[in-house]
mmCIF file of C-alpha atoms in Angstrom:
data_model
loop_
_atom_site.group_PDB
_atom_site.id
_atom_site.type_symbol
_atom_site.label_atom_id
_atom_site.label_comp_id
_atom_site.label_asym_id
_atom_site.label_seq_id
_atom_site.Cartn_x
_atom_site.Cartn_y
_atom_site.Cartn_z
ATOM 1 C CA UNK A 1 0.000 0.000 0.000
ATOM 2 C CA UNK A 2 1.125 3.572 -1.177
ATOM 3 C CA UNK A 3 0.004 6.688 0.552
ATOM 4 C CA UNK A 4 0.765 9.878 -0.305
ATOM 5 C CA UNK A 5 1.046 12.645 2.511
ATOM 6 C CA UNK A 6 -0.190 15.970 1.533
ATOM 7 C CA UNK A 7 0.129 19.094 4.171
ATOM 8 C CA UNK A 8 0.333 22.764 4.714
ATOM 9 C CA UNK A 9 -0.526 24.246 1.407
ATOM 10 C CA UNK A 10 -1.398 27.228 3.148
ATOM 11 C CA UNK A 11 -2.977 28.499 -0.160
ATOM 12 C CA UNK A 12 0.063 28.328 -2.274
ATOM 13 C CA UNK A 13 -1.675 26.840 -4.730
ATOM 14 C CA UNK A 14 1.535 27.405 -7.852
ATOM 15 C CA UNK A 15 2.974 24.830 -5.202
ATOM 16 C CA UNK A 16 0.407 22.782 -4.978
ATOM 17 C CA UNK A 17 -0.247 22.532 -8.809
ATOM 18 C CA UNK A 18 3.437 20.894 -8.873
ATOM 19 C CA UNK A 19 2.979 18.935 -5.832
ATOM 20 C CA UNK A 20 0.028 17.199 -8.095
ATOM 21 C CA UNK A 21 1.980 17.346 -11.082
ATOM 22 C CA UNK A 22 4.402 15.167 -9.209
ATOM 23 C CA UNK A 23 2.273 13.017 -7.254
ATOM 24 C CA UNK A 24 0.216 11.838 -10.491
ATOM 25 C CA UNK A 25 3.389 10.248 -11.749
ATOM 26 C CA UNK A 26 3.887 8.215 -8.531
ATOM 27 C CA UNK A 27 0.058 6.772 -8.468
ATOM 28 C CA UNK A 28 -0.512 5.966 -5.069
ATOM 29 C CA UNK A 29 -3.308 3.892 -3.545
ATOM 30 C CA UNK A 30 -4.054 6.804 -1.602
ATOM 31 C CA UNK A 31 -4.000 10.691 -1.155
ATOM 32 C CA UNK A 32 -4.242 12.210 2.393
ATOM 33 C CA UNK A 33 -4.550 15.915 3.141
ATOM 34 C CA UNK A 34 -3.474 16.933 6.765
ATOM 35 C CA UNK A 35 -4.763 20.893 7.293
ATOM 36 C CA UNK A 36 -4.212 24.156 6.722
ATOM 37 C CA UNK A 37 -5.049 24.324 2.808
ATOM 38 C CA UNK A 38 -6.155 27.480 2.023
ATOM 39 C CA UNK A 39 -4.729 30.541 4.385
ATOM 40 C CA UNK A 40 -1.993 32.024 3.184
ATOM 41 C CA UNK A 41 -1.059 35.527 0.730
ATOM 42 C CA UNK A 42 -1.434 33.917 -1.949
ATOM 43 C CA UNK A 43 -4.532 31.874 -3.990
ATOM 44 C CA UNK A 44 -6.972 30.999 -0.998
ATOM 45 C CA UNK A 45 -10.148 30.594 -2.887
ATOM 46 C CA UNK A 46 -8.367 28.757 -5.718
ATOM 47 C CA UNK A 47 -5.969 26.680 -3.443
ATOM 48 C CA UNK A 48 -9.321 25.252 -1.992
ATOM 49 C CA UNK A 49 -10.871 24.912 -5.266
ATOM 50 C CA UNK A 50 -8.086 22.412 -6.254
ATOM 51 C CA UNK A 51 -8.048 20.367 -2.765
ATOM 52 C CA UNK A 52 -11.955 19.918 -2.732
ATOM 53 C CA UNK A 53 -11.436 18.457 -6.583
ATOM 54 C CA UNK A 54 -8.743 15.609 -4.743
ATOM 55 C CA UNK A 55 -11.635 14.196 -2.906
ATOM 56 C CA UNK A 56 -9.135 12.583 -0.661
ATOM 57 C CA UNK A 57 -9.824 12.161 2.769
ATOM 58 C CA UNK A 58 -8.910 15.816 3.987
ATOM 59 C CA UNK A 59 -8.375 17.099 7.642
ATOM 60 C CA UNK A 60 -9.363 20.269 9.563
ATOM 61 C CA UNK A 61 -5.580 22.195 11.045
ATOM 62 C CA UNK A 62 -5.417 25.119 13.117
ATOM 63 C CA UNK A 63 -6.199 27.392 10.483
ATOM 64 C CA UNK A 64 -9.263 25.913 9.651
ATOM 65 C CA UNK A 65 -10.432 26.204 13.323
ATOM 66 C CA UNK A 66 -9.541 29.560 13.110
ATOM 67 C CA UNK A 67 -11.316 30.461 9.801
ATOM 68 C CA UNK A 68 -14.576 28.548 11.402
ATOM 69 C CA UNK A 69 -14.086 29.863 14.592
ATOM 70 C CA UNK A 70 -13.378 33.423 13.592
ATOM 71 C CA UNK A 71 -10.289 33.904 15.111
ATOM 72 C CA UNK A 72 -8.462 36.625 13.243
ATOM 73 C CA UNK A 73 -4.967 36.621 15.521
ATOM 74 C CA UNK A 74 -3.099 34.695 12.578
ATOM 75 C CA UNK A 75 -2.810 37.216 9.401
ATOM 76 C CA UNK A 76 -2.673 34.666 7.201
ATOM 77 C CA UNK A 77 -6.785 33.874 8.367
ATOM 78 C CA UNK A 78 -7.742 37.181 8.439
ATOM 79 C CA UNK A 79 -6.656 37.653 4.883
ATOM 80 C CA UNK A 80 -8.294 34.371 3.268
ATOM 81 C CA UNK A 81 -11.446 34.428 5.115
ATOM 82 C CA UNK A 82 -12.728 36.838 3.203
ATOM 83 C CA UNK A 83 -11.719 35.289 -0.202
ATOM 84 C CA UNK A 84 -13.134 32.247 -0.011
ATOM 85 C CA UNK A 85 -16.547 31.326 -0.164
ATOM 86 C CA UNK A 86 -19.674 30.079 1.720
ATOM 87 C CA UNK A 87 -19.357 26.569 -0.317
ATOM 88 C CA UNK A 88 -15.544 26.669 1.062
ATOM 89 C CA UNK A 89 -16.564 27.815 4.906
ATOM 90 C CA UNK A 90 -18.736 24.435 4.439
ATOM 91 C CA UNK A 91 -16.480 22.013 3.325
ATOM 92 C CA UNK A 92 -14.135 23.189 5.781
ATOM 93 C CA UNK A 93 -16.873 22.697 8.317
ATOM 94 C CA UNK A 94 -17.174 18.800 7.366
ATOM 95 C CA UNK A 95 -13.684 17.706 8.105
ATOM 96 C CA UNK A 96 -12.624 15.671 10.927
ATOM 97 C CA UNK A 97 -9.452 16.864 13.177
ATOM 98 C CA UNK A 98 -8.011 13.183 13.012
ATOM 99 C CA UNK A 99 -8.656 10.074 10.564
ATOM 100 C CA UNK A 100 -7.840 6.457 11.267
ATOM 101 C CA UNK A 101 -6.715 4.973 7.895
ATOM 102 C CA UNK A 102 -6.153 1.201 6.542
ATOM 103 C CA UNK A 103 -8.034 -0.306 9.213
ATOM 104 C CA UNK A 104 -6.310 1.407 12.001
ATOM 105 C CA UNK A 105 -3.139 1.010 11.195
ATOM 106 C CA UNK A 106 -2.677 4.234 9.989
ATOM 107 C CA UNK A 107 -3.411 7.618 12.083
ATOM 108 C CA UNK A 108 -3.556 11.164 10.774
ATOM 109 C CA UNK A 109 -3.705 14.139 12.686
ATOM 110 C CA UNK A 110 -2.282 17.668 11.673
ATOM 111 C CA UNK A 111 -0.915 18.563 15.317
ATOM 112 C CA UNK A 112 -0.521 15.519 17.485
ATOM 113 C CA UNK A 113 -3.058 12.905 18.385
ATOM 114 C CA UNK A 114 -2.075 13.737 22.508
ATOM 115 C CA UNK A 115 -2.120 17.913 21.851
ATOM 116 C CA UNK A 116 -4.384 18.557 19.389
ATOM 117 C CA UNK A 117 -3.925 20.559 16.276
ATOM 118 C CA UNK A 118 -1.312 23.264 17.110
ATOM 119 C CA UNK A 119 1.093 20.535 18.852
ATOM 120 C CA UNK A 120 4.804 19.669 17.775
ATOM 121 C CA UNK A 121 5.012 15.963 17.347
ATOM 122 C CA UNK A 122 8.435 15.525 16.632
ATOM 123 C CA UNK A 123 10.252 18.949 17.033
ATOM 124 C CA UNK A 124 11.387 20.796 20.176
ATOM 125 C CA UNK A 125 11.227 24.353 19.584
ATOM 126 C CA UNK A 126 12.695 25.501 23.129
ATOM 127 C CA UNK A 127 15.970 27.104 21.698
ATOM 128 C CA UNK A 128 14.162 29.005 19.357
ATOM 129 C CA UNK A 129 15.162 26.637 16.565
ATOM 130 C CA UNK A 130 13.096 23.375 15.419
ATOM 131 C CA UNK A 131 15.306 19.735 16.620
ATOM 132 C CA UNK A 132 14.620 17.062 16.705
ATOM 133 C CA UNK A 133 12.614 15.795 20.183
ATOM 134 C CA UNK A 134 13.524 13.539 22.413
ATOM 135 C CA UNK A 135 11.849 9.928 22.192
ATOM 136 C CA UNK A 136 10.363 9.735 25.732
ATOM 137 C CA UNK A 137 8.246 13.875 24.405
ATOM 138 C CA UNK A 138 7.175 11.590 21.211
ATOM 139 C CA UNK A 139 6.330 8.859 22.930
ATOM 140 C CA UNK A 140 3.828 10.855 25.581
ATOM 141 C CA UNK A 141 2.525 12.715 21.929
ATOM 142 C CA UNK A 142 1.164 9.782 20.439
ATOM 143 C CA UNK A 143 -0.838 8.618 23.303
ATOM 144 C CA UNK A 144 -4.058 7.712 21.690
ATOM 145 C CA UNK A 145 -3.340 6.116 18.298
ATOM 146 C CA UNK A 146 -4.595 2.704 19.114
ATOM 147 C CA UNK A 147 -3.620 -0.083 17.502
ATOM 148 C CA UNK A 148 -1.680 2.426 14.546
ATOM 149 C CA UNK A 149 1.909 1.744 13.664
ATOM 150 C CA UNK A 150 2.063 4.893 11.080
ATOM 151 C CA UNK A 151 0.988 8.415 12.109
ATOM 152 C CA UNK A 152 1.103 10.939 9.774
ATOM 153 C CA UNK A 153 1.546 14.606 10.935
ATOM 154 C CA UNK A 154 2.113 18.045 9.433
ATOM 155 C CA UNK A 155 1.523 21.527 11.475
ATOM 156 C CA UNK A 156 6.019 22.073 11.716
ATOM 157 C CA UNK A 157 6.085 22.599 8.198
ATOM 158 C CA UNK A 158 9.582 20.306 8.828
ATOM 159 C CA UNK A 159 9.302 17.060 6.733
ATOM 160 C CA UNK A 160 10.910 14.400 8.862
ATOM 161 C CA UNK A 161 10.257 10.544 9.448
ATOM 162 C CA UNK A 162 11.590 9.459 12.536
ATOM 163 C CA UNK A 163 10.821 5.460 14.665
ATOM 164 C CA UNK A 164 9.911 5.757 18.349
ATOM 165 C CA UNK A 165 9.338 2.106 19.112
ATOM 166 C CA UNK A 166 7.212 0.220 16.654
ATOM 167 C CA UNK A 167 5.581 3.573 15.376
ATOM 168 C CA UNK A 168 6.589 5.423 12.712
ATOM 169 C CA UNK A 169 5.732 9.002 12.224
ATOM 170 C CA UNK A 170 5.987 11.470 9.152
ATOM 171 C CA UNK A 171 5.406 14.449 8.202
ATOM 172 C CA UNK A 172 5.963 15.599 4.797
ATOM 173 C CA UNK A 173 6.741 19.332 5.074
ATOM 174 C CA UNK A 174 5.059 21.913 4.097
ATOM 175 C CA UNK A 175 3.274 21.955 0.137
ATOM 176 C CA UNK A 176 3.154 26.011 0.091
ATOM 177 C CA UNK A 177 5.277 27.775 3.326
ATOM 178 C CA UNK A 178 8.400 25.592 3.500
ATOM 179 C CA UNK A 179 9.719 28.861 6.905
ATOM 180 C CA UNK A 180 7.723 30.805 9.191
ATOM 181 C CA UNK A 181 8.214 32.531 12.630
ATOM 182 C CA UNK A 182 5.825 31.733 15.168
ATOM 183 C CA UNK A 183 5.413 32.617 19.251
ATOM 184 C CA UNK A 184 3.928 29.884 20.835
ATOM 185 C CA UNK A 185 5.250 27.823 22.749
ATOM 186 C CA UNK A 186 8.250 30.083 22.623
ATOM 187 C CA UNK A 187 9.344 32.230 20.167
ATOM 188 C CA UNK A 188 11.128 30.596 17.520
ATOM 189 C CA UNK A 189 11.700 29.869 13.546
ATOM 190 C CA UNK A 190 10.839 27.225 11.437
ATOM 191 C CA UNK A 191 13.127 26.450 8.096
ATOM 192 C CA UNK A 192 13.651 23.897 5.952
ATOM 193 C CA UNK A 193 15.938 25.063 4.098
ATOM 194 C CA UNK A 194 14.696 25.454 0.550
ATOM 195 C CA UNK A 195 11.800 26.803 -1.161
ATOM 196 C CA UNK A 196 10.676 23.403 -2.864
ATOM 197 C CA UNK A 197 7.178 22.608 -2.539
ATOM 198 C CA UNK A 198 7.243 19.017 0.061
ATOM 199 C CA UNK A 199 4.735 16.182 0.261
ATOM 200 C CA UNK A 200 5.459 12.480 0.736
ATOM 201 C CA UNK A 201 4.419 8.974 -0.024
ATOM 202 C CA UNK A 202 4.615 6.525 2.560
ATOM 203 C CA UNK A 203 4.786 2.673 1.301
ATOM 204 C CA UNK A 204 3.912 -0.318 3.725
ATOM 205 C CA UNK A 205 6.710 -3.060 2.881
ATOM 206 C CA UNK A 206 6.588 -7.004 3.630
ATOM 207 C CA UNK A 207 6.382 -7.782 6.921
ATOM 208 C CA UNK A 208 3.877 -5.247 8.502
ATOM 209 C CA UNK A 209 7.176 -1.683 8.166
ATOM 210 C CA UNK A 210 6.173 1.214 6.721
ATOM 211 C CA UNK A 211 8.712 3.453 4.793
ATOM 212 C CA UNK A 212 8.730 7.249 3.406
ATOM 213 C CA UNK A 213 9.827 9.162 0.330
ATOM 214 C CA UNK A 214 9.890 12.773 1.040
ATOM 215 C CA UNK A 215 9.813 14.528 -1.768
ATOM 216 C CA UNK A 216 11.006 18.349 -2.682
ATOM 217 C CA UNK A 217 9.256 19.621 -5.714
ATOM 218 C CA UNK A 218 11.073 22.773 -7.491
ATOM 219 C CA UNK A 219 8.390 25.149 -8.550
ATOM 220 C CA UNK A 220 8.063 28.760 -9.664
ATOM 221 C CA UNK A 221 8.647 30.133 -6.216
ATOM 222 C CA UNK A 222 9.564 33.662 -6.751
ATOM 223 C CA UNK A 223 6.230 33.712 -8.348
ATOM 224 C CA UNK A 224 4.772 32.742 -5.390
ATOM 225 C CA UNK A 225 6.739 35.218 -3.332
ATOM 226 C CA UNK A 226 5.268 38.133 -5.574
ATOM 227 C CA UNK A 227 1.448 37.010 -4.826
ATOM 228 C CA UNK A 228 2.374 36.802 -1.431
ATOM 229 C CA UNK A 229 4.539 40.781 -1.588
ATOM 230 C CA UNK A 230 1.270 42.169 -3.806
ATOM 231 C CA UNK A 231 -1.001 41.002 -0.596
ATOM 232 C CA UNK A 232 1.380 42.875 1.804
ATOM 233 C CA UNK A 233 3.436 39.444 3.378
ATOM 234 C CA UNK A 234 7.096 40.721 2.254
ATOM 235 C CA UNK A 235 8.024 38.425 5.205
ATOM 236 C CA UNK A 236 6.320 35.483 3.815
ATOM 237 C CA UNK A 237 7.277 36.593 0.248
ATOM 238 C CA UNK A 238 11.033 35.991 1.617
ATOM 239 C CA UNK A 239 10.415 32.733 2.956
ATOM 240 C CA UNK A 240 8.651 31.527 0.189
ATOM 241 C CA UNK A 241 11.229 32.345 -2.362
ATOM 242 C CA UNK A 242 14.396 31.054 0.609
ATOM 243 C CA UNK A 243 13.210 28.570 2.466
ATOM 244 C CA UNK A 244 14.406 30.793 5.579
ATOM 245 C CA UNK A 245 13.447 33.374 7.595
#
């Protein structure tokens, strides 16, 4: 079995059009979409158009709590909510913060399935830069996953796959914001690096082990970084186009 990982298009949707692109040459058994698919200064209404048309199983993130919610504190809500539409608000409204995939043995969650949707599974952000957590902070994070031997996150925007036990978790990075700068838990900066656009497929081998691909698509970023500049994000512009912050 062949999934691919979709998250954190953030309305990028130049990235996501590669991401596709890409993915249709791999032909998985199945798409998944982990949250936050259409905020962003850049194509919300659009970016949602083209993740409604996957018709994959889809999850809610932080960001679409926020848009249903009406929190405004992120700027990246405030400026999609009123682009997209009352056909988008509802579809957003439908989808479920977790999923439980391939009979259980697969769980997705945008966050963590302890914390909730604005969690770090796998990265310690206490020196102000993303590393790697400890085992034992994993561990107590995926408290709730049942039976599952595969979680998928997303929410770091840092595409990792890393083995706590028998589990094995990934996140594929971010489709559309591949840095940002954030204050909770503690201030600190996320960057991976480079401005590709990120997604994953995970494949379950013989004997029951699951392994990744992550994937770094090149795209016309500095496109991307202009949409986001014209809608008054020269911050995001710069980490779209970098990678860093």
């Amino acid at each position: 079995m062949r999934i691919a990982v979709l998250a954190d298009a953030h309305g990028n949707l130049l990235a996501l059009e590669a991401v596709l692109s890409d993915l249709h040459r791999q032909a998985p058994d199945l798409v998944v979409n982990l949250g936050d698919l259409a905020t962003g200064p850049f194509d919300p209404a659009g970016s949602a158009d083209a993740q409604i048309a996957l018709g994959c199983p889809t999850l809610a993130g932080n960001h679409e709590r926020n848009l249903l919610e009406g929190d405004d504190s992120s700027g990246s809500v405030a400026f999609a909510r009123p682009l997209l539409s009352a056909a988008h608000m509802a579809w957003i409204a439908t989808l479920p913060a977790t999923l439980r995939l391939a009979d259980g043995e697969v769980f997705a969650c945008h966050g963590s399935p302890a914390g909730g949707d604005l969690d770090y599974l796998l990265d310690d952000v206490a020196s102000g830069r993303a590393v790697l957590a400890s085992d034992d902070a994993i561990r107590s994070r995926l408290a709730g996953i049942g039976s599952a031997r595969l979680v998928l996150c997303g929410h770091t925007h840092m595409p990792r796959m890393v083995r706590v036990g028998d589990v094995t978790v990934v996140n594929p990075g971010s489709i559309g914001m591949p840095a940002y700068t954030d204050d909770d838990p503690v201030p600190h900066a996320i960057e991976a690096g480079a401005p590709h656009a990120r997604y994953a497929v995970v494949t379950r081998e013989p004997g029951g082990i699951w392994s990744a691909a992550l994937h770094a698509v090149a795209y016309d970023w500095d496109r991307a970084a202009g949409q986001a500049r014209r809608n008054g994000k020269p911050g995001v512009a710069r980490w779209t186009a970098t990678g860093r912050v």
